[in-house]
PDB file of C-alpha atoms and ligand atoms in Angstrom:
ATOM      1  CA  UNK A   1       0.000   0.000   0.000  1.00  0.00           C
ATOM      2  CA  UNK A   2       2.443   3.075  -1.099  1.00  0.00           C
ATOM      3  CA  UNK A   3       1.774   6.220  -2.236  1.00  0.00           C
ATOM      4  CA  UNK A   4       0.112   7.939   1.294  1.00  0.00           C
ATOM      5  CA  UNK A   5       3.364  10.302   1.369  1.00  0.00           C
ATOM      6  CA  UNK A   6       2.910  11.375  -1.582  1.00  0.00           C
ATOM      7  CA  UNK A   7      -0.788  12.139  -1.577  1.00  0.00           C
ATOM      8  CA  UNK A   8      -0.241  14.254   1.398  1.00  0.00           C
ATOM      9  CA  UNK A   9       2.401  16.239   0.128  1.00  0.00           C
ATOM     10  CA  UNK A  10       0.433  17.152  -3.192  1.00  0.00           C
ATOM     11  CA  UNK A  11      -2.415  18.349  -0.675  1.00  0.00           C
ATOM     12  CA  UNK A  12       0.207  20.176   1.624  1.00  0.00           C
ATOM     13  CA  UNK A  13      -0.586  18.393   4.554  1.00  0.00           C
ATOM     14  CA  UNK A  14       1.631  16.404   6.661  1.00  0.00           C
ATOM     15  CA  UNK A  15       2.574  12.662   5.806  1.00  0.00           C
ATOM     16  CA  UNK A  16       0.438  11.358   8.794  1.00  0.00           C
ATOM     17  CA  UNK A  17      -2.822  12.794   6.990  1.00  0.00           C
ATOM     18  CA  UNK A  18      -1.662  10.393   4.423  1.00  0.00           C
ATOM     19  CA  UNK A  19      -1.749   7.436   6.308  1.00  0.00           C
ATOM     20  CA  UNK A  20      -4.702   8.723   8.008  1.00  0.00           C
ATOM     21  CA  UNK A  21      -6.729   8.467   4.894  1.00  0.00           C
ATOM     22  CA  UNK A  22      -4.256   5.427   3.876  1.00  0.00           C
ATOM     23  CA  UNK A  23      -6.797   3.534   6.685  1.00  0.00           C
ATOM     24  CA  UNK A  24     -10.009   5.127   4.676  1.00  0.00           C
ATOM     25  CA  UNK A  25      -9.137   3.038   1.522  1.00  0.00           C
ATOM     26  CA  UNK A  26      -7.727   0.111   3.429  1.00  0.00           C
ATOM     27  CA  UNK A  27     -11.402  -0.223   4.784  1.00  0.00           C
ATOM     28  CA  UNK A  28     -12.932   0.449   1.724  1.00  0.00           C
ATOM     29  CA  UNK A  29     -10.927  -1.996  -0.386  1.00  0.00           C
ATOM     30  CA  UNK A  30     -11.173  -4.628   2.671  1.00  0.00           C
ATOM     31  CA  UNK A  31     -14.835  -4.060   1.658  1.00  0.00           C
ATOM     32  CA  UNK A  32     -15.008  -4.678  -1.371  1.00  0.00           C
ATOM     33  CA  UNK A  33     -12.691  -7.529  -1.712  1.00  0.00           C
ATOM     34  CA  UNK A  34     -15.145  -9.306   0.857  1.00  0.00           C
ATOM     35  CA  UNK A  35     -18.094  -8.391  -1.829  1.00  0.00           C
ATOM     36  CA  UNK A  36     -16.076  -9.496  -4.646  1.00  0.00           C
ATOM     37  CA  UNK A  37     -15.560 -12.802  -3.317  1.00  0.00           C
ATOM     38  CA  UNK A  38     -11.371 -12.916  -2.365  1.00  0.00           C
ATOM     39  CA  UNK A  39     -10.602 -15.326  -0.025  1.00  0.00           C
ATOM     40  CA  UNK A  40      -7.606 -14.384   1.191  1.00  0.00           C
ATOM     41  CA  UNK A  41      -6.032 -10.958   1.499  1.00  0.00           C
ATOM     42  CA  UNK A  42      -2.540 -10.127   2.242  1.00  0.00           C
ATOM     43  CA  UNK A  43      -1.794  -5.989   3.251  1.00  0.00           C
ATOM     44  CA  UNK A  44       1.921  -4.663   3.586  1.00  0.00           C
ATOM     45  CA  UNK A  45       1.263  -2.585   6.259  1.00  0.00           C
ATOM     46  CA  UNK A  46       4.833  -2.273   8.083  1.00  0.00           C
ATOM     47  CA  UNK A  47       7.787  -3.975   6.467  1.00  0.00           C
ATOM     48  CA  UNK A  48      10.828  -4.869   9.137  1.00  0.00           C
ATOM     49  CA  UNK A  49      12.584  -1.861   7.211  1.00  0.00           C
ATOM     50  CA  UNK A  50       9.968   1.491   7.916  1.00  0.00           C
ATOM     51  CA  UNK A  51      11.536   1.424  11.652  1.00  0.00           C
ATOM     52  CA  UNK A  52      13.783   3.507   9.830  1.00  0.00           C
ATOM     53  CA  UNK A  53      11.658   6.382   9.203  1.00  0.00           C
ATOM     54  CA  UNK A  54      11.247   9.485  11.683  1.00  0.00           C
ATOM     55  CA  UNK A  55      10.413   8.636  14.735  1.00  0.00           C
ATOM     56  CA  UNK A  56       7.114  10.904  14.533  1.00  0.00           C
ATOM     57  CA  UNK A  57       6.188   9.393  11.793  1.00  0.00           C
ATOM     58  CA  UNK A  58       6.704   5.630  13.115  1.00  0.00           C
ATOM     59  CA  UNK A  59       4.704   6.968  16.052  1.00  0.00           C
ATOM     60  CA  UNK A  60       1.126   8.090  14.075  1.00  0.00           C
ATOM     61  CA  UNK A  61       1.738   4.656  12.234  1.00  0.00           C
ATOM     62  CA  UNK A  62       1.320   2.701  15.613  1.00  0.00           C
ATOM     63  CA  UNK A  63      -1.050   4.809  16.905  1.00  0.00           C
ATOM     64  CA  UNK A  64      -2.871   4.494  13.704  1.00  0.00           C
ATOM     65  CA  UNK A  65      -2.692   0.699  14.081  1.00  0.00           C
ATOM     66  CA  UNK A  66      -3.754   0.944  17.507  1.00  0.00           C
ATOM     67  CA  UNK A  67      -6.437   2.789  17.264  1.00  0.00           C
ATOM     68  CA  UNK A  68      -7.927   1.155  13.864  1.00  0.00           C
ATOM     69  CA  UNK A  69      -7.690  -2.591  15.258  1.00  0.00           C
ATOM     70  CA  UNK A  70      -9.627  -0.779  18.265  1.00  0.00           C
ATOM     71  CA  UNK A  71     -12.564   0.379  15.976  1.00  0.00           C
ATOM     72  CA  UNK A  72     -12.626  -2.264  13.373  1.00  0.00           C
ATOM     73  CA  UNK A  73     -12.414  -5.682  14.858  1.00  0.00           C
ATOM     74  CA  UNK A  74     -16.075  -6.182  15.506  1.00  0.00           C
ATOM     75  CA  UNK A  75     -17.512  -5.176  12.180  1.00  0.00           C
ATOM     76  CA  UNK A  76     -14.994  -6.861  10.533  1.00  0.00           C
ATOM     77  CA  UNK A  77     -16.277 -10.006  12.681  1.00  0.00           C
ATOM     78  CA  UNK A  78     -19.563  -9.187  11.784  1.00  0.00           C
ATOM     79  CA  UNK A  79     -18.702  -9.048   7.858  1.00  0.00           C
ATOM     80  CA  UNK A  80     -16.722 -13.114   8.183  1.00  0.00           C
ATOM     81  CA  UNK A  81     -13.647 -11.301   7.955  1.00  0.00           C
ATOM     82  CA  UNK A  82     -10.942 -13.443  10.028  1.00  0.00           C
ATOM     83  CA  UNK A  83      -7.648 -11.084  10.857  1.00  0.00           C
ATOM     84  CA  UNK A  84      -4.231 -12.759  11.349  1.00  0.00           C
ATOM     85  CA  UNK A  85      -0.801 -10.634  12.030  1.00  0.00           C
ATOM     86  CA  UNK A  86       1.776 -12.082   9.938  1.00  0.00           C
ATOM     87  CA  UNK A  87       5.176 -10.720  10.773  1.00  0.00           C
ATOM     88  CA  UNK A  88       7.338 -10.194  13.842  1.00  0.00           C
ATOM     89  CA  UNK A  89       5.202  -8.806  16.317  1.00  0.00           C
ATOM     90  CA  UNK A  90       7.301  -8.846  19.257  1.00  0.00           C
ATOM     91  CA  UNK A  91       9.118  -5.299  18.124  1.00  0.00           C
ATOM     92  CA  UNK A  92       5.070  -3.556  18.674  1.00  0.00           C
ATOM     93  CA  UNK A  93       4.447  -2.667  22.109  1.00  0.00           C
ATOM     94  CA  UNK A  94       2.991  -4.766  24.635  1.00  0.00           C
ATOM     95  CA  UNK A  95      -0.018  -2.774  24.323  1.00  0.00           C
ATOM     96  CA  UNK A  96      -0.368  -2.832  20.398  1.00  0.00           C
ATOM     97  CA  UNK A  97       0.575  -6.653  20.748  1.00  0.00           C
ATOM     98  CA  UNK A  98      -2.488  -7.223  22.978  1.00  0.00           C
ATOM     99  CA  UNK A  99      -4.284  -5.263  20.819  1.00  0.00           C
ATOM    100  CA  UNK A 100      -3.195  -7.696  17.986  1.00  0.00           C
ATOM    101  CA  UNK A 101      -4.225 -10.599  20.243  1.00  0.00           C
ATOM    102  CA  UNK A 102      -7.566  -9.290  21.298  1.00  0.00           C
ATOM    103  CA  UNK A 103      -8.763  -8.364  17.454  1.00  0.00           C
ATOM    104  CA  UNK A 104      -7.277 -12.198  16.193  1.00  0.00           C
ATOM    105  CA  UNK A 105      -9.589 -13.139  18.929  1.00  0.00           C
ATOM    106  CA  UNK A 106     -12.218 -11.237  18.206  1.00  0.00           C
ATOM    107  CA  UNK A 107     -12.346 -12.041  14.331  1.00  0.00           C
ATOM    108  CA  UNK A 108     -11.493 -15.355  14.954  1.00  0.00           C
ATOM    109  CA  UNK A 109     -15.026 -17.733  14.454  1.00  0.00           C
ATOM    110  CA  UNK A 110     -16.235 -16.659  10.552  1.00  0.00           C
ATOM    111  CA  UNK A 111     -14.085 -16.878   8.177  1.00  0.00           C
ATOM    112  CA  UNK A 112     -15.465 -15.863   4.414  1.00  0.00           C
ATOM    113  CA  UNK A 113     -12.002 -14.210   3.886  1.00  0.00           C
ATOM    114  CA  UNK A 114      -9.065 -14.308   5.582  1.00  0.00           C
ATOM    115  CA  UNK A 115      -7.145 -10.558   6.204  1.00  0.00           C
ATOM    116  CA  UNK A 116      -3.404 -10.924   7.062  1.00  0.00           C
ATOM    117  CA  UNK A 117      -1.933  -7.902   7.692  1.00  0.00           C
ATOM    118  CA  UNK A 118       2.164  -7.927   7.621  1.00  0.00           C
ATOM    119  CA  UNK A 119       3.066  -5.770  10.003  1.00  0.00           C
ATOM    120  CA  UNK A 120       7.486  -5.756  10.884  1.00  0.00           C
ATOM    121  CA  UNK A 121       7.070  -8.587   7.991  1.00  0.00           C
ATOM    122  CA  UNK A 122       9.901  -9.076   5.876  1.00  0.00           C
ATOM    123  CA  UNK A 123       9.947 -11.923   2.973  1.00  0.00           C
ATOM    124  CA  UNK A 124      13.445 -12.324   3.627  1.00  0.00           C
ATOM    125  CA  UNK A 125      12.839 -12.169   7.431  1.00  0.00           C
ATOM    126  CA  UNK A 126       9.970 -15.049   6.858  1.00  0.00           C
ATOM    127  CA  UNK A 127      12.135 -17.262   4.622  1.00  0.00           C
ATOM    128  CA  UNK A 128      15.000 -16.989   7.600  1.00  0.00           C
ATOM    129  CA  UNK A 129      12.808 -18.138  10.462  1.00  0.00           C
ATOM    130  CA  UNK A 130      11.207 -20.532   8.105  1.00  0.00           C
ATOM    131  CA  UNK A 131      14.342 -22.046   7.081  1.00  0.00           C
ATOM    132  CA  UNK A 132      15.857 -21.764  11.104  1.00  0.00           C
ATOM    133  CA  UNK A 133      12.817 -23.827  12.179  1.00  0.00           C
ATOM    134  CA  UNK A 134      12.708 -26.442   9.793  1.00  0.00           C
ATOM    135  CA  UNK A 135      16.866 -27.269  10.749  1.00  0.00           C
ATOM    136  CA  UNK A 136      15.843 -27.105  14.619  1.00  0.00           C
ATOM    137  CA  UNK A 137      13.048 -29.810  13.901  1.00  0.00           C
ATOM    138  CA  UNK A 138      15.906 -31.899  11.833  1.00  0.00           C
ATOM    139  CA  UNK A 139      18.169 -31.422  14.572  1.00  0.00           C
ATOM    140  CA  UNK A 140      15.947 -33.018  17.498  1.00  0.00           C
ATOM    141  CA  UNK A 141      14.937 -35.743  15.261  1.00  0.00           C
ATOM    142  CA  UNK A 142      18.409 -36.517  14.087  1.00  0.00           C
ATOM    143  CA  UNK A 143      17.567 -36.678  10.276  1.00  0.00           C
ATOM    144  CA  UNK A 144      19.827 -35.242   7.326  1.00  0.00           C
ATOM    145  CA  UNK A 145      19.458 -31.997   5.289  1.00  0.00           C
ATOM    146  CA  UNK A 146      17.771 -33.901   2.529  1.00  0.00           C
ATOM    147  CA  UNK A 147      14.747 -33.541   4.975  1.00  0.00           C
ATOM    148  CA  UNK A 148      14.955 -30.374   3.835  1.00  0.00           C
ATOM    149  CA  UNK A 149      12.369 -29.263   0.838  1.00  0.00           C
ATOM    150  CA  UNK A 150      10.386 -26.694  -0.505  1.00  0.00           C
ATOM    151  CA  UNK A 151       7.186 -28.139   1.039  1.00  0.00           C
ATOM    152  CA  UNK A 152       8.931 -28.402   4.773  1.00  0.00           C
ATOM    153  CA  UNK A 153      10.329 -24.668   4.131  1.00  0.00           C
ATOM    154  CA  UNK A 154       6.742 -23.441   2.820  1.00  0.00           C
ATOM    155  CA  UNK A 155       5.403 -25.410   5.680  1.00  0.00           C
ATOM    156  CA  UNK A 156       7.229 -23.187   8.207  1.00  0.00           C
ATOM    157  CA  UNK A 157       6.526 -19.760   6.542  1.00  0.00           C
ATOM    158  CA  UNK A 158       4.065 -17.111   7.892  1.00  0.00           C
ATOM    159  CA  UNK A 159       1.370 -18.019   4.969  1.00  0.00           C
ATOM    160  CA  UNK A 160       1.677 -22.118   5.323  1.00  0.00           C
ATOM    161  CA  UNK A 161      -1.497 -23.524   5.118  1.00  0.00           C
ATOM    162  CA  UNK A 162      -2.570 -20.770   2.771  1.00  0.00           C
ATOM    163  CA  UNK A 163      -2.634 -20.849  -1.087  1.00  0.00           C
ATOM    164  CA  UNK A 164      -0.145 -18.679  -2.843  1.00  0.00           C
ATOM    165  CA  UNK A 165      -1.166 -15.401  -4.163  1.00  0.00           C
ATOM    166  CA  UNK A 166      -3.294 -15.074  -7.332  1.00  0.00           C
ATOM    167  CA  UNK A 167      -1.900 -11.251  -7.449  1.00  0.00           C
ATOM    168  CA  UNK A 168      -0.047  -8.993  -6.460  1.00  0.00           C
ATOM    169  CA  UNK A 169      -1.147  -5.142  -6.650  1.00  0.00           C
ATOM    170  CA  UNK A 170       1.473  -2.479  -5.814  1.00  0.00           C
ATOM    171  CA  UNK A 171       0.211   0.982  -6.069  1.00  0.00           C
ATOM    172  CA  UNK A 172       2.169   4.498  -6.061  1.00  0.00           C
ATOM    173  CA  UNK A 173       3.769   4.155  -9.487  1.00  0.00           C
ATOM    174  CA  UNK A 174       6.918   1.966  -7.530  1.00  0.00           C
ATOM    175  CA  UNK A 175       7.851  -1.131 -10.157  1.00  0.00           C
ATOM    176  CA  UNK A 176       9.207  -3.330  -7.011  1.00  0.00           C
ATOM    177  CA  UNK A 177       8.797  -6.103  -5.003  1.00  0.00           C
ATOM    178  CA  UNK A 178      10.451  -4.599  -1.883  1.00  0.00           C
ATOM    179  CA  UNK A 179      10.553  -7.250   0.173  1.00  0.00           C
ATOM    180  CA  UNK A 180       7.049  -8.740   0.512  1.00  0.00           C
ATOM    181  CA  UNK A 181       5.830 -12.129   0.168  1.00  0.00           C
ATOM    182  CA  UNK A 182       9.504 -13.112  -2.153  1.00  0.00           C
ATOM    183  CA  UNK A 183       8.359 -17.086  -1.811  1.00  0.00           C
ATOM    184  CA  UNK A 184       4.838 -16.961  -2.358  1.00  0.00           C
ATOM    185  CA  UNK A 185       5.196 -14.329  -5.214  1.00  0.00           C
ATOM    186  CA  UNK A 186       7.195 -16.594  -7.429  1.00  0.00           C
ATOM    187  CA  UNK A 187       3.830 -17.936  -9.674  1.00  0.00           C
ATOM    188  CA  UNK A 188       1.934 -14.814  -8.254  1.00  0.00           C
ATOM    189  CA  UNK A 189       0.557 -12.171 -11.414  1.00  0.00           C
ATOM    190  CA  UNK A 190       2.518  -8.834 -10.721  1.00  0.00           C
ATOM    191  CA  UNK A 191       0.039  -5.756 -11.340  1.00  0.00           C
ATOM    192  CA  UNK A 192       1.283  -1.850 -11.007  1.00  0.00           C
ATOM    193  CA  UNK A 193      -0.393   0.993 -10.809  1.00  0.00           C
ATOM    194  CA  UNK A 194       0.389   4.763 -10.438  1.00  0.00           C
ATOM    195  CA  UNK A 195      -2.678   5.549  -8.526  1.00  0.00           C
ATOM    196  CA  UNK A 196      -1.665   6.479  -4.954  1.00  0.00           C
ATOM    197  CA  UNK A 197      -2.995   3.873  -2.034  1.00  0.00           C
ATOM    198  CA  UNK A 198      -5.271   6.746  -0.511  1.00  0.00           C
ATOM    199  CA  UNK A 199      -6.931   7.082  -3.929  1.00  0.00           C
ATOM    200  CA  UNK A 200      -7.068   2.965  -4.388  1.00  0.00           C
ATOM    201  CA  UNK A 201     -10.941   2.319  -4.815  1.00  0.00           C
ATOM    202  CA  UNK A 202     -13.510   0.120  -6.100  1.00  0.00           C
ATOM    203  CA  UNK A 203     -12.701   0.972  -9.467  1.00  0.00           C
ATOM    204  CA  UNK A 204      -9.029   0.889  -9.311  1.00  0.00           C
ATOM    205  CA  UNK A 205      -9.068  -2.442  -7.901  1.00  0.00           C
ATOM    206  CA  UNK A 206     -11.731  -3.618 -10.734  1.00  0.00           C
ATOM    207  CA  UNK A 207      -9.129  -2.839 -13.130  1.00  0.00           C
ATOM    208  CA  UNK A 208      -6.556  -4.912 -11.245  1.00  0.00           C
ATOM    209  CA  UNK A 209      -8.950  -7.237 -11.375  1.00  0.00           C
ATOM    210  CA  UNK A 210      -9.422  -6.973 -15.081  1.00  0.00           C
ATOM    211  CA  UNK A 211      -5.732  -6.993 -16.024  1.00  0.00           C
ATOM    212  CA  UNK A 212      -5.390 -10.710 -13.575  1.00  0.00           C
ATOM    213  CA  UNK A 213      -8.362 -11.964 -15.157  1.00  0.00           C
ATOM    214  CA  UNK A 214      -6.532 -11.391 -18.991  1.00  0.00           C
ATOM    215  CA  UNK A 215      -3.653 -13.403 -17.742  1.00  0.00           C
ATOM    216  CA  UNK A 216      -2.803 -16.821 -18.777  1.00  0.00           C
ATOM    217  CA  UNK A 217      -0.780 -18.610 -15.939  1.00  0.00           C
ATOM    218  CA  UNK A 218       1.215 -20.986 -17.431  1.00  0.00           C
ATOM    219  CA  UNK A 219       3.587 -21.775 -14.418  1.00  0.00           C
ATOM    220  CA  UNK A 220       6.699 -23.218 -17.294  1.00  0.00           C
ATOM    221  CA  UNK A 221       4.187 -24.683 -19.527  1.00  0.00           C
ATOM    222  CA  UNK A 222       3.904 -23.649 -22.972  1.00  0.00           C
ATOM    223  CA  UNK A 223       0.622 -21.859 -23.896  1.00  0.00           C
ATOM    224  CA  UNK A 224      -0.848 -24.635 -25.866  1.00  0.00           C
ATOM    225  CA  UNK A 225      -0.417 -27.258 -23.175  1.00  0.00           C
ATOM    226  CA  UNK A 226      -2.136 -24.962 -20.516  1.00  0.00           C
ATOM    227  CA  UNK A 227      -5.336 -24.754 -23.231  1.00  0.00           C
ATOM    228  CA  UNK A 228      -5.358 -27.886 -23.801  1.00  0.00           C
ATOM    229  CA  UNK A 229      -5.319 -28.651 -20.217  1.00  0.00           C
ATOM    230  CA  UNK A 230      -8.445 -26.181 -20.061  1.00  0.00           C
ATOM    231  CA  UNK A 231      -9.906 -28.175 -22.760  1.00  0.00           C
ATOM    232  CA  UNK A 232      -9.859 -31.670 -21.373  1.00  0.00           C
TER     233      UNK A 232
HETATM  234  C1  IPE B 301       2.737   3.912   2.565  1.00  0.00           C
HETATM  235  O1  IPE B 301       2.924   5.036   1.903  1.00  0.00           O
HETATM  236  C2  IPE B 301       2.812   3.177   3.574  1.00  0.00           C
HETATM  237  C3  IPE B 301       3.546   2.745   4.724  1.00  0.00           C
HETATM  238  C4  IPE B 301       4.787   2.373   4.713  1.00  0.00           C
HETATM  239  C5  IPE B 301       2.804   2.705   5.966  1.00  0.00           C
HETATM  240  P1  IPE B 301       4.310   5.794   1.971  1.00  0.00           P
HETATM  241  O2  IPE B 301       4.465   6.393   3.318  1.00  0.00           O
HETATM  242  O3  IPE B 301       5.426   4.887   1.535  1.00  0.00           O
HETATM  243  O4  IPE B 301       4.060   6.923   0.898  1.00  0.00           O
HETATM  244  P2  IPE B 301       5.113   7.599  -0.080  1.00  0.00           P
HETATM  245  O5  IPE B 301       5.860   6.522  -0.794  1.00  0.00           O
HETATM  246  O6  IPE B 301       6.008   8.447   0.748  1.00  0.00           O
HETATM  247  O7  IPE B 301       4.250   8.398  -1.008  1.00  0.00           O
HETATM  248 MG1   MG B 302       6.510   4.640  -0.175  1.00  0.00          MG
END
């Protein structure tokens, strides 16, 4: 979700207005991917590297966070929406991390579609602790490397049990990756747009949308064997 800088500074307001209105499209778009049918929803929220930014600015975002998991848990509830963290979430504050708990809790019985929000997530980060726990379980059992695969590794990442992403939409005219999801992207359908994340609505996502549903996904295959895969 990039771009709420920016849309501040055109306005001459302060970054934190930004991510103020940042939220507004976050719950509009959480919205209307519930109507739309997604099943799973993955938000970059905080990546492991934003620490980095002024402190003032770090500050609104976790008050922001706060104060949004506050308000939205129960109507998110209400709409099947089922929230999971994904990310290190013992840098947030005890308070925020209760917070974190209390909402997963909250959101926890329906689940129509499932909203993970990576927040101090890094894809590198995730493949690390993925990789660190697979070798502890080898270790205690006292079986080789070769014990080591893809599925044990995806096993042990933030998303296991999840499918891997259809899409992926970055907005704010940025052409990278920067860190997200860098396993579960490798068959995912990359989609830019300029359009900056506080102006990301119904009919900007429609056209991401559009542009995935164009696609043919042909995972190595050569077009002709993926139709005639579709044919049979
Ligand atoms: C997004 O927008 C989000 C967060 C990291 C919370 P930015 O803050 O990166 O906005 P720009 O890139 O400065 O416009
Ligand atoms: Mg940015």
């Amino acid at each position: 979700m990039d771009g709420n800088g920016r849309w501040a500074r055109a306005r001459r307001l302060p970054r934190t207005a930004g991510h103020k209105r940042g939220v507004d499209a976050t719950r509009k778009v959480v919205r209307a991917c519930v109507e739309r049918g997604v099943e799973v929803l993955t938000l970059f929220a905080f990546s492991s590297e934003n620490w980095q930014r002024p402190k003032v600015e770090v500050n609104t975002l976790m008050e922001l966070f706060l104060s949004t998991l506050r308000r939205e848990a129960d109507e998110l509830a209400e709409h099947g929406v089922r929230l999971r963290f994904i990310g290190d979430r013992l840098a947030f504050s005890p308070k925020l991390q209760r917070q974190i708990e209390l909402a997963e809790a909250t959101t926890s019985e329906r689940c129509d579609m499932l909203l993970n929000i990576a927040a101090n997530y890094g894809g590198r980060w995730d493949i690390t602790q993925a990789v660190r726990a697979v070798i502890e379980e080898l270790n205690s059992a006292n079986v080789g490397s070769e014990q080591i695969t893809m599925e044990s590794i995806a096993s042990r990442l933030v998303t296991a049990g999840m499918p891997e992403p259809d899409l992926f939409i970055r907005t704010g005219g940025e052409h990278r990756i920067s860190n997200f999801l860098l396993w579960q992207l490798a068959y995912t359908e990359l989609y830019f747009t300029d359009v900056l994340w506080p102006d990301f609505d119904e009919a900007a996502l429609d056209a991401a949308l559009v542009s995935y549903a164009g696609r043919q996904r042909r995972y190595g295959k050569t077009s002709e064997q993926v139709k005639s895969a579709h044919r049979a």
